[in-house]
CSV table of C-alpha atoms and ligand atoms in Angstrom, one decimal:
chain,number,residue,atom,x,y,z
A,1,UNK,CA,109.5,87.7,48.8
A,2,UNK,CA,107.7,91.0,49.5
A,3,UNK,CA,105.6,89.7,52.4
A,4,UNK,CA,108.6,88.6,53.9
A,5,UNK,CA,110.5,92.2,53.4
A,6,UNK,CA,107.5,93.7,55.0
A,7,UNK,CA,107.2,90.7,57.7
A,8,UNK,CA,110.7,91.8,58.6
A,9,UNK,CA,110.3,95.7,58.1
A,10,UNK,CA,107.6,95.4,60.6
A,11,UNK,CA,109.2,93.3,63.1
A,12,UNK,CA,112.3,95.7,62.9
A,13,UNK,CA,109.7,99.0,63.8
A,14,UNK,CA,108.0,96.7,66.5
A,15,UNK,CA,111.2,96.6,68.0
A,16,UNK,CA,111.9,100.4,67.9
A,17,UNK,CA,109.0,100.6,70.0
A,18,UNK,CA,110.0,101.4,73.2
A,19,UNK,CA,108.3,99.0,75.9
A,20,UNK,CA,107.5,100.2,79.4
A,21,UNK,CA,106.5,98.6,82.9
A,22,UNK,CA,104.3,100.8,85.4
A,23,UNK,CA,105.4,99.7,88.8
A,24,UNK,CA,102.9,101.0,91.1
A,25,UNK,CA,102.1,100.3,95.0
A,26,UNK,CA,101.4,102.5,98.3
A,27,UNK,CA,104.3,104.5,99.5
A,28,UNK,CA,107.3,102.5,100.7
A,29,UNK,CA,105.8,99.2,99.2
A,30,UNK,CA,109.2,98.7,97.9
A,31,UNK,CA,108.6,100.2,94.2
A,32,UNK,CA,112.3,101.3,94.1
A,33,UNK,CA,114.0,98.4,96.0
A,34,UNK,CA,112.4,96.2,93.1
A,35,UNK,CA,113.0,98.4,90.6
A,36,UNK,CA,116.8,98.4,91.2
A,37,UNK,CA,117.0,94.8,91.4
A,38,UNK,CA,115.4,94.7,88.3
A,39,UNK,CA,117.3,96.7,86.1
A,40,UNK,CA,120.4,94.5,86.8
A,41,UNK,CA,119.3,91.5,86.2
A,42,UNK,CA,116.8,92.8,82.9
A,43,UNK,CA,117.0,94.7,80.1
A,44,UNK,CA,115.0,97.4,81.4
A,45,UNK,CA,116.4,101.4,82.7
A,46,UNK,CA,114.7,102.3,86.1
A,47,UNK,CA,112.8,105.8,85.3
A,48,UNK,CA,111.5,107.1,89.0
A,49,UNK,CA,108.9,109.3,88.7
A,50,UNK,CA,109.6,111.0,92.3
A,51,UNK,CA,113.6,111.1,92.0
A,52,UNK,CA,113.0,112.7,88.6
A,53,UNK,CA,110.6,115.1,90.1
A,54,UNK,CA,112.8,115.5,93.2
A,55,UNK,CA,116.1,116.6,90.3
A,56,UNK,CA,114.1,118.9,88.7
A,57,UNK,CA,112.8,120.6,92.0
A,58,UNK,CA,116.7,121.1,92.9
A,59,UNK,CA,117.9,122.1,89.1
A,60,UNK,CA,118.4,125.4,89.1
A,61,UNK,CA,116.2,127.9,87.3
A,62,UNK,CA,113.6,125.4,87.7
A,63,UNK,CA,110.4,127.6,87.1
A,64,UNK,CA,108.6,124.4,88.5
A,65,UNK,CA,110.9,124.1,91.8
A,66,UNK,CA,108.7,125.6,94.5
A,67,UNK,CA,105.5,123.9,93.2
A,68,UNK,CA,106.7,120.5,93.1
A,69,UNK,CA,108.1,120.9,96.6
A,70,UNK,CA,104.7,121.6,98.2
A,71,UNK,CA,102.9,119.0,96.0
A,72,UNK,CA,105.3,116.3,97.7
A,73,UNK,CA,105.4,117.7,101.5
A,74,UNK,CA,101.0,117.2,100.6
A,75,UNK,CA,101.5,113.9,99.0
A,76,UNK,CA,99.3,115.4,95.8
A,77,UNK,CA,100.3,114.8,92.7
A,78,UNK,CA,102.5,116.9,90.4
A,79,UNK,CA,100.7,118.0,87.2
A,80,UNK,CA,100.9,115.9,84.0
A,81,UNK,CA,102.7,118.1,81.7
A,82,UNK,CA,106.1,118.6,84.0
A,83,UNK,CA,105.9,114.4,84.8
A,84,UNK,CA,105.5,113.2,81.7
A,85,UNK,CA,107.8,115.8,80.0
A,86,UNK,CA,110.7,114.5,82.7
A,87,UNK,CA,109.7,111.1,82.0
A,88,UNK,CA,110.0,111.5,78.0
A,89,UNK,CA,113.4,113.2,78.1
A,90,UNK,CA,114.9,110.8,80.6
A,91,UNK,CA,113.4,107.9,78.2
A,92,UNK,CA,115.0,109.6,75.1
A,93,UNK,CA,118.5,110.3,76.9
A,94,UNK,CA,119.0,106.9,77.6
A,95,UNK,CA,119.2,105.8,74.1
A,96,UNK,CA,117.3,102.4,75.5
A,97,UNK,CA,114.1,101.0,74.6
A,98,UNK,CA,112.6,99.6,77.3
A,99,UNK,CA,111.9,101.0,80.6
A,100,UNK,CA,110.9,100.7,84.3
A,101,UNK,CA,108.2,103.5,85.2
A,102,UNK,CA,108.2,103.3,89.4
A,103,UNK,CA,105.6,105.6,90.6
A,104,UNK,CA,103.6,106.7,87.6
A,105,UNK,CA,100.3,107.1,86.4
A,106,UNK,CA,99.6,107.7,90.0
A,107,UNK,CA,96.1,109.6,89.3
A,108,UNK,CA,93.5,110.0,86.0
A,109,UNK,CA,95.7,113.4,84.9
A,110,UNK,CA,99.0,111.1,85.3
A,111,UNK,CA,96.9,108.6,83.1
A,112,UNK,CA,95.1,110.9,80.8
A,113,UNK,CA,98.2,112.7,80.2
A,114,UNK,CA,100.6,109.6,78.7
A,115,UNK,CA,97.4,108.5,76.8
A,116,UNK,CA,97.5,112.0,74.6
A,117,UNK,CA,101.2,112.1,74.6
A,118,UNK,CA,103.1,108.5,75.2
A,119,UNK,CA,101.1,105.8,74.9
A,120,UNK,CA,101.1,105.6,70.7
A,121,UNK,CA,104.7,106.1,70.9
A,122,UNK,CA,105.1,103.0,73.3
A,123,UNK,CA,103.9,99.6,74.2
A,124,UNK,CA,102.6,99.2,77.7
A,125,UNK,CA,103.6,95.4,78.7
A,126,UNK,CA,102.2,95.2,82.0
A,127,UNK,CA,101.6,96.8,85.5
A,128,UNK,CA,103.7,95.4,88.2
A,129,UNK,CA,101.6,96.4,91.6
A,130,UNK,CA,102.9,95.9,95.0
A,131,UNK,CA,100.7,94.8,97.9
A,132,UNK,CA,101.7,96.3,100.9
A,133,UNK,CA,99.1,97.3,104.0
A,134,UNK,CA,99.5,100.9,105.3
A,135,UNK,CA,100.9,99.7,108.5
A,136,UNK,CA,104.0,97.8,107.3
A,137,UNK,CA,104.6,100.8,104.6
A,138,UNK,CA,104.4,103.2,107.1
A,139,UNK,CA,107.2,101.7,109.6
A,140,UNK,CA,109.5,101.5,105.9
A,141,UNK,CA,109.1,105.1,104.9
A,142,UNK,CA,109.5,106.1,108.6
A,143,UNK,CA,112.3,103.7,108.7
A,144,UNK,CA,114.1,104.8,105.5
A,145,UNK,CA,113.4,109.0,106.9
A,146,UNK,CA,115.2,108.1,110.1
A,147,UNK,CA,118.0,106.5,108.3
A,148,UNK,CA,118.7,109.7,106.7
A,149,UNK,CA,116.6,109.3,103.3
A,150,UNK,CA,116.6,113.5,103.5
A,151,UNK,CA,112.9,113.3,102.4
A,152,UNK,CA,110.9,115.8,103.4
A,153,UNK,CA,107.8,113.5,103.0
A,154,UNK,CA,109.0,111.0,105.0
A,155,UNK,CA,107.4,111.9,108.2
A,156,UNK,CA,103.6,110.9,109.6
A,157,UNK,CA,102.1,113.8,108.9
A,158,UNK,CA,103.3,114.0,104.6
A,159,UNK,CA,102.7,109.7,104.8
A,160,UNK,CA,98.8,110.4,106.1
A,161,UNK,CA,98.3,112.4,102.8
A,162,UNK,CA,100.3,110.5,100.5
A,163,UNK,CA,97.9,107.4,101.5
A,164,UNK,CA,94.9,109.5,101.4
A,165,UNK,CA,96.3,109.8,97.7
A,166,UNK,CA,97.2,106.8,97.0
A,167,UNK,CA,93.7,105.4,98.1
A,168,UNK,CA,91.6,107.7,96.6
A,169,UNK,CA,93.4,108.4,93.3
A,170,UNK,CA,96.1,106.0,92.6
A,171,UNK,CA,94.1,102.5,93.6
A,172,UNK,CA,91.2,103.4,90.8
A,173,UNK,CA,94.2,103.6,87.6
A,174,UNK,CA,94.9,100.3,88.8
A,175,UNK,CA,91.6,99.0,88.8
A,176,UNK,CA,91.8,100.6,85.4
A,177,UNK,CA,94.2,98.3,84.1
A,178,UNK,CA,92.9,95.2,86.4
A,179,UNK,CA,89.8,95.1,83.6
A,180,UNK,CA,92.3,95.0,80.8
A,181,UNK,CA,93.7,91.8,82.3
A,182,UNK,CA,97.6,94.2,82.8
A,183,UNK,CA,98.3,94.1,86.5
A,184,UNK,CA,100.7,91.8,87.9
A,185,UNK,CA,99.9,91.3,91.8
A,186,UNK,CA,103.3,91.1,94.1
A,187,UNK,CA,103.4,90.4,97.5
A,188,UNK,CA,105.6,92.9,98.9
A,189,UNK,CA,104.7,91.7,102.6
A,190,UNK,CA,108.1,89.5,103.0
A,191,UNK,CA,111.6,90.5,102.3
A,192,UNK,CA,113.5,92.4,99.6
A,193,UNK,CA,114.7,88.6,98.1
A,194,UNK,CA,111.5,87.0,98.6
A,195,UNK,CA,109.6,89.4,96.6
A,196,UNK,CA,112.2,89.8,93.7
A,197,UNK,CA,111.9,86.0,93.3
A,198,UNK,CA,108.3,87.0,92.8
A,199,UNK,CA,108.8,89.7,90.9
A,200,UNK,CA,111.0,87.4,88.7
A,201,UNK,CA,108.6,84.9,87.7
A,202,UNK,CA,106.6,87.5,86.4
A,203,UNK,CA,109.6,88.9,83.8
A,204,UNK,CA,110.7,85.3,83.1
A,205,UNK,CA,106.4,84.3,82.1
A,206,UNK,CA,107.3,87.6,79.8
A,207,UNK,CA,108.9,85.7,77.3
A,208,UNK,CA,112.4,85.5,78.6
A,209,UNK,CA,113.9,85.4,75.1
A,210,UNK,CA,112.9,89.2,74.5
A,211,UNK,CA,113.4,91.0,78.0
A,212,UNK,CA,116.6,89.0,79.8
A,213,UNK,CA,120.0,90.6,79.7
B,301,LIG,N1,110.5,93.8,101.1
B,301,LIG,C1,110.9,94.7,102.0
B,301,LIG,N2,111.0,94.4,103.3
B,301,LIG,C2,111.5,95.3,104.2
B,301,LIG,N3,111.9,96.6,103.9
B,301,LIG,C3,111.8,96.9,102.6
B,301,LIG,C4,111.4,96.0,101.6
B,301,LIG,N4,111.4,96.7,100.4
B,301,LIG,C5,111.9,97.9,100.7
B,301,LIG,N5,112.2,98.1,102.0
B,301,LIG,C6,112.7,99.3,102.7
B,301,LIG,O1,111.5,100.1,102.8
B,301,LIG,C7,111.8,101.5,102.5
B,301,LIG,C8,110.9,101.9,101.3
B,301,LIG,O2,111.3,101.1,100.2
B,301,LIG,P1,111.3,101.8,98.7
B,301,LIG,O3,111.8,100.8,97.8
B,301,LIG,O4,112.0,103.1,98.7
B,301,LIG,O5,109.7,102.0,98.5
B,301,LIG,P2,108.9,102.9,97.5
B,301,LIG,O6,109.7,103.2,96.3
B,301,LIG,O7,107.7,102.1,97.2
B,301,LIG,O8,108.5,104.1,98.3
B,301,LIG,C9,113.3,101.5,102.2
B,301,LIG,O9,113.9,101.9,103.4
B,301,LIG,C10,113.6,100.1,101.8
B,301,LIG,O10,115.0,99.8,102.2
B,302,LIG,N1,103.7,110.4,89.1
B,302,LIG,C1,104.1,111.0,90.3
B,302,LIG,C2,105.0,110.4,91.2
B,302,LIG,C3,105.4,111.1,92.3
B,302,LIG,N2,104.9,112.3,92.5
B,302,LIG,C4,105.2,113.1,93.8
B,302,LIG,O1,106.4,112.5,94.4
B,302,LIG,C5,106.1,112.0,95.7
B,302,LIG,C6,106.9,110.9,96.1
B,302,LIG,O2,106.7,109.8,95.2
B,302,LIG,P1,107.7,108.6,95.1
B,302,LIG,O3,107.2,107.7,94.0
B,302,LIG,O4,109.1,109.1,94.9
B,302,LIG,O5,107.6,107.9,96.5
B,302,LIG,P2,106.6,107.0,97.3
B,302,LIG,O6,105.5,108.0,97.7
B,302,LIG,O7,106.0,106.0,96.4
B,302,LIG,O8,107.4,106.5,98.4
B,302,LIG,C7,104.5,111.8,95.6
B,302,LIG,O9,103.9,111.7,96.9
B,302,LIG,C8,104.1,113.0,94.8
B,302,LIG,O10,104.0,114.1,95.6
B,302,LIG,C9,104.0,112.9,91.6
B,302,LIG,O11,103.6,114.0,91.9
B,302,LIG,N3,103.7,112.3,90.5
């Protein structure tokens, strides 16, 4: 009788939890196209890293405004404490409990950073990673800039440092969680459809029962 009060007690705080996905890739590997398709068809709320970075730079009497907007023209990455702070409110606002992190832990202070703060307070189910070459991302972030994406790192000069980034900080977190066996591999070479039905057999291999809608 007891071990089964406690067998339930724990599976009811297992479930408070709140359970995340890191979707990482290079820039314009299609991180946000997924993660929109995503969130309708899973249980999961879509938390951008960037676009939460890119409200806060516009919110007014933003002490943190003018140095987030020359981190992102560089393509360097925004310290910890603002990131993780936006990422925690947003997480708490939404009253949900399980969550879609596109773009983040993008370096060691991104990583080092949810490990003090986050990572006892969540579960960490996988890492969804898009494989894109620089080419073929290049032509998408150039493509989305000229189709009015009002980014002002959407240009060739901001994309040559974002993948100077993304290479030299961003690739070694996700060797990082390669060794712990976390990273789900995507081909995110082919269409928006084609990868989603990718994408999809990695959420369905997730126990269906626990993350469908
Ligand atoms: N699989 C795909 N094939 C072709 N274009 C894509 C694909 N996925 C996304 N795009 C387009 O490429 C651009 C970058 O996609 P986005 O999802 O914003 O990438 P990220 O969030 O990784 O920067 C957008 O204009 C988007 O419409
Ligand atoms: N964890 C993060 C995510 C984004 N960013 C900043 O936001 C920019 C845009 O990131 P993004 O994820 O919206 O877009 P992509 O570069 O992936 O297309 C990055 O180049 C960084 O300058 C950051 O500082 N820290």
């Amino acid at each position: 009788m007891l071990n089964s009060t406690l067998r339930q007690c724990s599976r009811y705080l297992n479930k408070m939890v709140p359970e995340v996905v890191f979707v990482l890739g290079a820039p314009g590997s299609g991180k946000g196209t997924q993660c929109s398709f995503i969130s309708k068809e899973y249980d999961f709320v879509h938390l951008s890293a960037g676009d939460l970075l890119r409200e806060e730079r516009q919110r007014q009497g933003s002490e943190y405004g003018e140095m987030i907007e020359q981190k992102i023209r560089n393509g360097e990455i925004v310290p910890v404490e603002v990131t993780c702070s936006l990422l925690h409110k947003a997480m708490q606002k939404s009253g949900k409990s399980r969550f879609l992190i596109d773009g983040f832990p993008r370096n060691k202070d991104n990583l080092d950073g949810w490990e003090r703060v986050m990572s006892d307070k969540t579960k960490l189910l996988f890492v969804l990673f898009f494989e894109c070459s620089r080419d073929l991302c290049t032509e998408r972030c150039l493509g989305r800039g000229a189709a009015g994406s009002g980014r002002s790192d959407d240009n060739l000069e901001s994309l040559q440092k974002r993948f100077n980034t993304y290479l030299n900080d961003t690739m070694p977190i996700i060797q990082h969680y390669d060794q712990l066996g976390l990273v789900r591999r995507i081909n995110a070479e082919v269409g928006p459809q084609q990868v989603f039905e990718d994408v999809k057999k990695v959420f369905n291999n997730s126990d269906m029962s626990r993350i469908a809608n």
